[in-house]
JSON list of C-alpha atoms in Angstrom, two decimals:
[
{"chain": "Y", "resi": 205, "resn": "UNK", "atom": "CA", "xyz": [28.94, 8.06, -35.68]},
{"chain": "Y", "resi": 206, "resn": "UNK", "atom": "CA", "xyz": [29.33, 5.77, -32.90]},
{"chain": "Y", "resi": 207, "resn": "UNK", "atom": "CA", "xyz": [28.31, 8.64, -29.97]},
{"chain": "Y", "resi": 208, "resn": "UNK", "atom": "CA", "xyz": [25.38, 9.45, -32.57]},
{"chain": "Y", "resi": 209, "resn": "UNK", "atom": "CA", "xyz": [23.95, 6.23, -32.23]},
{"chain": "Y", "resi": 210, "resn": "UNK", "atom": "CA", "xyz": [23.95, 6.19, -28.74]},
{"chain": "Y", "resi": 211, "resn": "UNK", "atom": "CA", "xyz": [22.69, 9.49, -28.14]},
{"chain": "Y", "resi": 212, "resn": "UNK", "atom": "CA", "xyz": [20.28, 8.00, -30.72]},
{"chain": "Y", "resi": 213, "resn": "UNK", "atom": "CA", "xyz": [19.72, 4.92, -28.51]},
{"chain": "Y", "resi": 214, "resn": "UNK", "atom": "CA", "xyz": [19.37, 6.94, -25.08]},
{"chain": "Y", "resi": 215, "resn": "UNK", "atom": "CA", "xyz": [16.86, 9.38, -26.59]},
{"chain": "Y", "resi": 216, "resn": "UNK", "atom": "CA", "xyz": [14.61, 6.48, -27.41]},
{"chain": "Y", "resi": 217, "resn": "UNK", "atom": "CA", "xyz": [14.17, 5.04, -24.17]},
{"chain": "Y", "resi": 218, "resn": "UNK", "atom": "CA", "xyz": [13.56, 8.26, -22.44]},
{"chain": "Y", "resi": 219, "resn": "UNK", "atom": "CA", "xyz": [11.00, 9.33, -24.86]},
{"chain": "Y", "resi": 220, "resn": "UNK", "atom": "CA", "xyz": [9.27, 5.90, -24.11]},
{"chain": "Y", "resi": 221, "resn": "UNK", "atom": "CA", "xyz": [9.57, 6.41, -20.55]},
{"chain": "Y", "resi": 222, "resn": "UNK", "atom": "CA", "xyz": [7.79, 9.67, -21.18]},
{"chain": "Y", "resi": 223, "resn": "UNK", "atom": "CA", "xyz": [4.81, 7.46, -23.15]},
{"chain": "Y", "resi": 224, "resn": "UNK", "atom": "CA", "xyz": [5.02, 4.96, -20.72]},
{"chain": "Y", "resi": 225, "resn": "UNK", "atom": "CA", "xyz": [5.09, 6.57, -17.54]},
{"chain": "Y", "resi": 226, "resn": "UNK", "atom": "CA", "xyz": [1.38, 7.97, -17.37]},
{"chain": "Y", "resi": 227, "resn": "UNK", "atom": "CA", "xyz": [-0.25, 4.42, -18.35]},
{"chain": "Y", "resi": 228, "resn": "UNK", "atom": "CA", "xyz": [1.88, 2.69, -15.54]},
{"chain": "Y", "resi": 229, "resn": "UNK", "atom": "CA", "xyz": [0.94, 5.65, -13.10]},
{"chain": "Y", "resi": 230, "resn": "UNK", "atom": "CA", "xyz": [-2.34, 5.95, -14.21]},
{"chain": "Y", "resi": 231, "resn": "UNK", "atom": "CA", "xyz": [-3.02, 2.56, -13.21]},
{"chain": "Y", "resi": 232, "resn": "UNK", "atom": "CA", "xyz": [-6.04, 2.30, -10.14]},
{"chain": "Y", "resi": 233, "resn": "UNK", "atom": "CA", "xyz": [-7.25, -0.24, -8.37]},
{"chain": "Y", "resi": 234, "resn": "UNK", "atom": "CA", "xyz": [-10.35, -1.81, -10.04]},
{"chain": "Y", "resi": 235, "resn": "UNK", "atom": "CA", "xyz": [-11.58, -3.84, -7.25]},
{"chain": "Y", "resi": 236, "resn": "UNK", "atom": "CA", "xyz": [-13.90, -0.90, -5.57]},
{"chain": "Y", "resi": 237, "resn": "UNK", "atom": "CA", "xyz": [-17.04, -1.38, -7.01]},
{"chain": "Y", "resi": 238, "resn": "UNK", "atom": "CA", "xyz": [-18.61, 1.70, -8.89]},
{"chain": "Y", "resi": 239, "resn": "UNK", "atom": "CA", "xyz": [-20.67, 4.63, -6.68]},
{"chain": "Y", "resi": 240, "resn": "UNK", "atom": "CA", "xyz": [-24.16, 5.46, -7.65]},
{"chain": "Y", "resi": 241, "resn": "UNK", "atom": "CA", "xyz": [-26.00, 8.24, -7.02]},
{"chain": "Y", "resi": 242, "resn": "UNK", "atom": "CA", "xyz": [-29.66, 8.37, -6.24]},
{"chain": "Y", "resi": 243, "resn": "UNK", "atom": "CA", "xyz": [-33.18, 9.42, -4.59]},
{"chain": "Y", "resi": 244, "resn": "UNK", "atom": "CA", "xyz": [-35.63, 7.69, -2.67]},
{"chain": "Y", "resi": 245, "resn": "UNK", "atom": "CA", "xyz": [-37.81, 6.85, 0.27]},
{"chain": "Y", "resi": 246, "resn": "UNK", "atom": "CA", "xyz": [-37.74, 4.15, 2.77]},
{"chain": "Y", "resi": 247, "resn": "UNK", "atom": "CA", "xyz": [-40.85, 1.68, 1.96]},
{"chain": "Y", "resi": 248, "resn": "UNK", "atom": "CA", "xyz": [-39.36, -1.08, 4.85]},
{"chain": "Y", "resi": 249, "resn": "UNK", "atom": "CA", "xyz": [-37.44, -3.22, 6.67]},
{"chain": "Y", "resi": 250, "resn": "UNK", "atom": "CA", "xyz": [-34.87, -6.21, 5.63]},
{"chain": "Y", "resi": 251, "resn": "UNK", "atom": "CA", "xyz": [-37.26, -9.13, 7.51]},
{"chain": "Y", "resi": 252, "resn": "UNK", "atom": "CA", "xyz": [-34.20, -10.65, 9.50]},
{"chain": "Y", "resi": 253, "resn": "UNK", "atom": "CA", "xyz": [-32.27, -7.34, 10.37]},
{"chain": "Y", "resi": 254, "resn": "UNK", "atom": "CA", "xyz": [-35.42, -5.08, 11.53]},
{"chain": "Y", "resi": 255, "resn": "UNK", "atom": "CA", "xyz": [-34.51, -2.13, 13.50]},
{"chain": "Y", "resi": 256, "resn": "UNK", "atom": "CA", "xyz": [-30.66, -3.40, 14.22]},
{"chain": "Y", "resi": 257, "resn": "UNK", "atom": "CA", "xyz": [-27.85, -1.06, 13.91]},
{"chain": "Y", "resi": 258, "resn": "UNK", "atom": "CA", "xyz": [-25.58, -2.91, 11.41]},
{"chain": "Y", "resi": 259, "resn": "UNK", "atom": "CA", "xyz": [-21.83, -2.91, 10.36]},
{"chain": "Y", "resi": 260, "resn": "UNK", "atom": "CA", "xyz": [-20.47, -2.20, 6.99]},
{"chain": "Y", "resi": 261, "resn": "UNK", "atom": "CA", "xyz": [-17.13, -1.90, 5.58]},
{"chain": "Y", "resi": 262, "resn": "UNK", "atom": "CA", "xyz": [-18.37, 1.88, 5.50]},
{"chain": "Y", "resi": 263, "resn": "UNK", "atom": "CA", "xyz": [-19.22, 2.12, 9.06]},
{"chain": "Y", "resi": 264, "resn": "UNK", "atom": "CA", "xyz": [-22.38, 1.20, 10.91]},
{"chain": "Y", "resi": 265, "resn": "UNK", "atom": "CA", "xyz": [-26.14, 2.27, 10.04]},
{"chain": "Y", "resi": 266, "resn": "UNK", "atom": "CA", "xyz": [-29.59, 1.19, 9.79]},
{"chain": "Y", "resi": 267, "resn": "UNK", "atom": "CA", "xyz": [-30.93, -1.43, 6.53]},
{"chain": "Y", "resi": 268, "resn": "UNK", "atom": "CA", "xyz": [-33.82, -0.51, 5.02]},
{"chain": "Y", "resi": 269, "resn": "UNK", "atom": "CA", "xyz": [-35.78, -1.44, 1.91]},
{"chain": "Y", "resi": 270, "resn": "UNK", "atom": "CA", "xyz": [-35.87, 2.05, -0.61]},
{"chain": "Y", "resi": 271, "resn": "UNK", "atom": "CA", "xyz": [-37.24, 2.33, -3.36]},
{"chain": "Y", "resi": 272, "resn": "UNK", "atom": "CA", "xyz": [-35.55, 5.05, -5.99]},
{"chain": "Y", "resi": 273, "resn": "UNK", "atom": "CA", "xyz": [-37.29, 7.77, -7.73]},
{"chain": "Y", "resi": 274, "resn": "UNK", "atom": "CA", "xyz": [-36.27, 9.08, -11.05]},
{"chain": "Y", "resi": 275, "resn": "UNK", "atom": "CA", "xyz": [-35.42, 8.40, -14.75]},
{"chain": "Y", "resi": 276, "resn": "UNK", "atom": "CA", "xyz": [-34.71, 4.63, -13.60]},
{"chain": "Y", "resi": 277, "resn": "UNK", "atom": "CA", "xyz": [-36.64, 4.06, -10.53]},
{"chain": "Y", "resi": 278, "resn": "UNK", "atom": "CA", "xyz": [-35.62, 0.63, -8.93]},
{"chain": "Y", "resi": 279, "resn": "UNK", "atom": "CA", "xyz": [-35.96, -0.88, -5.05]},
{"chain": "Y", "resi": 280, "resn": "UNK", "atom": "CA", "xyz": [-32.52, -2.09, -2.81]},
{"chain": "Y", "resi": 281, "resn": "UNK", "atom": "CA", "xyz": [-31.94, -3.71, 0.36]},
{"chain": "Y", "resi": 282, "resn": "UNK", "atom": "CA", "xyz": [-29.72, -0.42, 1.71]},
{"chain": "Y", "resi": 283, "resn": "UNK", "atom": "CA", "xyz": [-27.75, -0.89, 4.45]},
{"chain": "Y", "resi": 284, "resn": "UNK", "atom": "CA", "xyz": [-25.67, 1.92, 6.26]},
{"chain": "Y", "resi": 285, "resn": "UNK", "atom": "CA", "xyz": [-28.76, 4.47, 6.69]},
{"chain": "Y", "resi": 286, "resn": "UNK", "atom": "CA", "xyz": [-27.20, 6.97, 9.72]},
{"chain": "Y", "resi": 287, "resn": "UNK", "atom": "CA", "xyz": [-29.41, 5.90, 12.69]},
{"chain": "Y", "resi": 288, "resn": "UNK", "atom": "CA", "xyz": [-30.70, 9.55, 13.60]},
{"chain": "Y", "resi": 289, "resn": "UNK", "atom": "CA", "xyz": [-31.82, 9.77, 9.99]},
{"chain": "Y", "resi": 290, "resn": "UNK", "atom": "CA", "xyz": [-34.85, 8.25, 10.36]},
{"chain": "Y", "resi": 291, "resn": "UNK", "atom": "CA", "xyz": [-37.42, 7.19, 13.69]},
{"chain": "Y", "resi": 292, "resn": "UNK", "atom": "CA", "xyz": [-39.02, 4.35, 11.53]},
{"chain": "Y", "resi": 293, "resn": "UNK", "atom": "CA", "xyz": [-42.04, 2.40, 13.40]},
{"chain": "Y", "resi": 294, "resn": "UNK", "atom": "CA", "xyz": [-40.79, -1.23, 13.88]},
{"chain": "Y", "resi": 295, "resn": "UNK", "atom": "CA", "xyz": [-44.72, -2.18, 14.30]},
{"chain": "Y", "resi": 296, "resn": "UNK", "atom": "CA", "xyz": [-44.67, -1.56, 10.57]},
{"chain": "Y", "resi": 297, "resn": "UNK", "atom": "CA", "xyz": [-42.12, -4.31, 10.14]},
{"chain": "Y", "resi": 298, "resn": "UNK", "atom": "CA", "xyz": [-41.01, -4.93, 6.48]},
{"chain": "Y", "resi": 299, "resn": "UNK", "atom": "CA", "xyz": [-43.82, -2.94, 4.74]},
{"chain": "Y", "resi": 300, "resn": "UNK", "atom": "CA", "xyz": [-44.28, 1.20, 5.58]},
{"chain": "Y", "resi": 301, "resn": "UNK", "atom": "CA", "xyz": [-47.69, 2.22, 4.25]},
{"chain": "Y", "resi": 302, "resn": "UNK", "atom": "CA", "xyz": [-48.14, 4.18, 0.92]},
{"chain": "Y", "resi": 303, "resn": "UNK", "atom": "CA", "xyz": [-49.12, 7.24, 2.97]},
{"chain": "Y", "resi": 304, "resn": "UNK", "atom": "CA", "xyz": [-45.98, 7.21, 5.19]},
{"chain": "Y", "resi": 305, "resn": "UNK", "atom": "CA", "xyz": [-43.50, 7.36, 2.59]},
{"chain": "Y", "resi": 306, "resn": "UNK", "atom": "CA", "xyz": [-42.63, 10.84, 2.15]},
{"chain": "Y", "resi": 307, "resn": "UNK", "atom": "CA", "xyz": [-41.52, 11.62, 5.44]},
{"chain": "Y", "resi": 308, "resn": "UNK", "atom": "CA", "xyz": [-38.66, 8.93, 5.08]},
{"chain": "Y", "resi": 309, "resn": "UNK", "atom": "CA", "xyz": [-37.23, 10.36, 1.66]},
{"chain": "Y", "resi": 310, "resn": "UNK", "atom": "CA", "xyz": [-33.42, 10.67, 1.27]},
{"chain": "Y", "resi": 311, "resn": "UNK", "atom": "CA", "xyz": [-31.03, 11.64, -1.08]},
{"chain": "Y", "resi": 312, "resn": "UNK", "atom": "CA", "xyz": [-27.27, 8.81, -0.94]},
{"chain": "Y", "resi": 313, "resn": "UNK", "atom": "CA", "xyz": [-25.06, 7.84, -2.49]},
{"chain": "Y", "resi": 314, "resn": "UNK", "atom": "CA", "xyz": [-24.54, 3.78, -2.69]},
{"chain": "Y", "resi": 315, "resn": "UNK", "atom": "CA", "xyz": [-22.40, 0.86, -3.90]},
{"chain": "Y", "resi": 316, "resn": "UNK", "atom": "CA", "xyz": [-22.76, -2.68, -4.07]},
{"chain": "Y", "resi": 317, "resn": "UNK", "atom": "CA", "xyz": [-22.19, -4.90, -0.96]},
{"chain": "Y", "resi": 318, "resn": "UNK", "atom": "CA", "xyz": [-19.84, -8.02, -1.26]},
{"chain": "Y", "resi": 319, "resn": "UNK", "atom": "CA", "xyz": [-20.52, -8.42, 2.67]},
{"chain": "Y", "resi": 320, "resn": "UNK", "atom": "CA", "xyz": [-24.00, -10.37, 2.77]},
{"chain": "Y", "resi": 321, "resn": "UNK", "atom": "CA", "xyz": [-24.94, -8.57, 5.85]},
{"chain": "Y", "resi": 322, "resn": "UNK", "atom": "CA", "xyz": [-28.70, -9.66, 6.18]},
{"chain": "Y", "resi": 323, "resn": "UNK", "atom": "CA", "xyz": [-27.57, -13.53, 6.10]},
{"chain": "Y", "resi": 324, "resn": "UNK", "atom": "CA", "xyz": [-25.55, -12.76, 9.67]},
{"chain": "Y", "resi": 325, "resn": "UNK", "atom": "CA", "xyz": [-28.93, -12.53, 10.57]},
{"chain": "Y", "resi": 326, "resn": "UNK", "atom": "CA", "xyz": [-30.94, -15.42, 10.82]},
{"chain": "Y", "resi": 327, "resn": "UNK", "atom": "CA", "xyz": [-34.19, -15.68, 11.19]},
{"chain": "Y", "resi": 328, "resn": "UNK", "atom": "CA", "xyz": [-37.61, -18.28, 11.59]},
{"chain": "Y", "resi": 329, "resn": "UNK", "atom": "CA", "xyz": [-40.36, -16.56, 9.88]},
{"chain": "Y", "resi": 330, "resn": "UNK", "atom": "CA", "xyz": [-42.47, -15.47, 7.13]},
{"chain": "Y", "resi": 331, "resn": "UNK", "atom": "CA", "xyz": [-40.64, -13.54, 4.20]},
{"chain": "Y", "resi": 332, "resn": "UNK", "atom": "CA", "xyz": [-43.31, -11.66, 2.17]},
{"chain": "Y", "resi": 333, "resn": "UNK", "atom": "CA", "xyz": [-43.12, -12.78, -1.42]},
{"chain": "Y", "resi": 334, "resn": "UNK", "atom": "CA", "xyz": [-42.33, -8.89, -2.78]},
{"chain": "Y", "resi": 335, "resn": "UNK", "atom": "CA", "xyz": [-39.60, -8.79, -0.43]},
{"chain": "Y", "resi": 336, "resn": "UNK", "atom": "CA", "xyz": [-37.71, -12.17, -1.39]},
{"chain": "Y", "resi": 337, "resn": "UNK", "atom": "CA", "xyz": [-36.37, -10.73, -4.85]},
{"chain": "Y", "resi": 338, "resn": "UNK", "atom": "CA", "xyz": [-34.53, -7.39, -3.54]},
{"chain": "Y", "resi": 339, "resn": "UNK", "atom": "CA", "xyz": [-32.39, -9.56, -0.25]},
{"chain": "Y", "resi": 340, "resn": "UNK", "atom": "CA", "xyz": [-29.62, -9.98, -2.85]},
{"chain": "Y", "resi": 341, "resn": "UNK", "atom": "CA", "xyz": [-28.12, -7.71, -3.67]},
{"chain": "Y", "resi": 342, "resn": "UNK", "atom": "CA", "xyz": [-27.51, -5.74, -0.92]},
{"chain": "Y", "resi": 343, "resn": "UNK", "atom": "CA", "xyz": [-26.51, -2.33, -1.00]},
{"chain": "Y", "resi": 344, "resn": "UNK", "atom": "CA", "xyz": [-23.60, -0.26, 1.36]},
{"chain": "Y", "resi": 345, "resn": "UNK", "atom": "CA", "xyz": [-24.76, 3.67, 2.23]},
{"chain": "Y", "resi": 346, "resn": "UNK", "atom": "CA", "xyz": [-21.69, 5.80, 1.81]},
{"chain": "Y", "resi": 347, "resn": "UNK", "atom": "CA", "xyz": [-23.28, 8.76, 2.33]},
{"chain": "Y", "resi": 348, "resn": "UNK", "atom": "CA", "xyz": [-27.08, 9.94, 2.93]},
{"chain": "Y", "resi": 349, "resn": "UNK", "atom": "CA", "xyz": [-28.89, 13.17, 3.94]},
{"chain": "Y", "resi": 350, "resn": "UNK", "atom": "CA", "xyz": [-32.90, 13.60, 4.28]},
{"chain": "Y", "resi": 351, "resn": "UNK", "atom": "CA", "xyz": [-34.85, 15.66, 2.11]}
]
């Protein structure tokens, strides 16, 4: 009775490892924010940045202001756009005209930036009031292609 109990005993602690194992394995780390996917075209420039080749925790790149296309079209301050990508005019500073726009369209994939990169640029000037409301958040490129 006695080796029945333990046998007993044993077999319940491996078949809780066996429940227990894949929720303590399965475990990830939560603090990489989520990857979207999306579509757009460049419509300009971050006002302080301009044409500067940037850093990112994701490797260096152009920022630009794009604004999405699709079911839930939206605008970002994107930062991480390859630098051959794209010849953008810097004479058309932080707005591209209307007409303009499709030759700057690009298909990426994005996450949120914790990195504030436009305030390591500072800047005396004139912020256009359309532009003020998409500096924060920013936006890190992981990958992009042109289409």
């Amino acid at each position: 009775m006695k080796r029945f109990i333990v046998f007993k005993s044993r077999w319940m602690v491996l078949v809780g490892m066996v429940f227990l194992l894949p929720v303590l394995g399965g475990c990830r780390d939560n603090d990489e924010p989520p990857v979207f996917q999306a579509e757009g075209y460049i419509i300009g420039y971050h006002p302080c940045v301009g044409d500067a080749t940037v850093m990112t925790s994701k490797g260096e790149g152009k920022g630009y202001l794009v604004a999405t296309i699709g079911a839930n079209p939206d605008t970002l301050m994107l930062f991480g756009v390859p630098t051959d990508m794209f010849d953008v005019p810097l004479e058309w500073h932080s707005s591209l005209p209307e007409e303009s726009r499709e030759m700057f369209k690009m298909k990426f994939s994005y996450q949120i930036s914790e990195e504030n990169i436009g305030s390591r640029y500072h800047c005396i000037g004139y912020f256009p009031g359309h532009i003020l409301r998409y500096l924060d958040p920013e936006y890190i490129v992981l990958k992009a292609e042109k289409i």
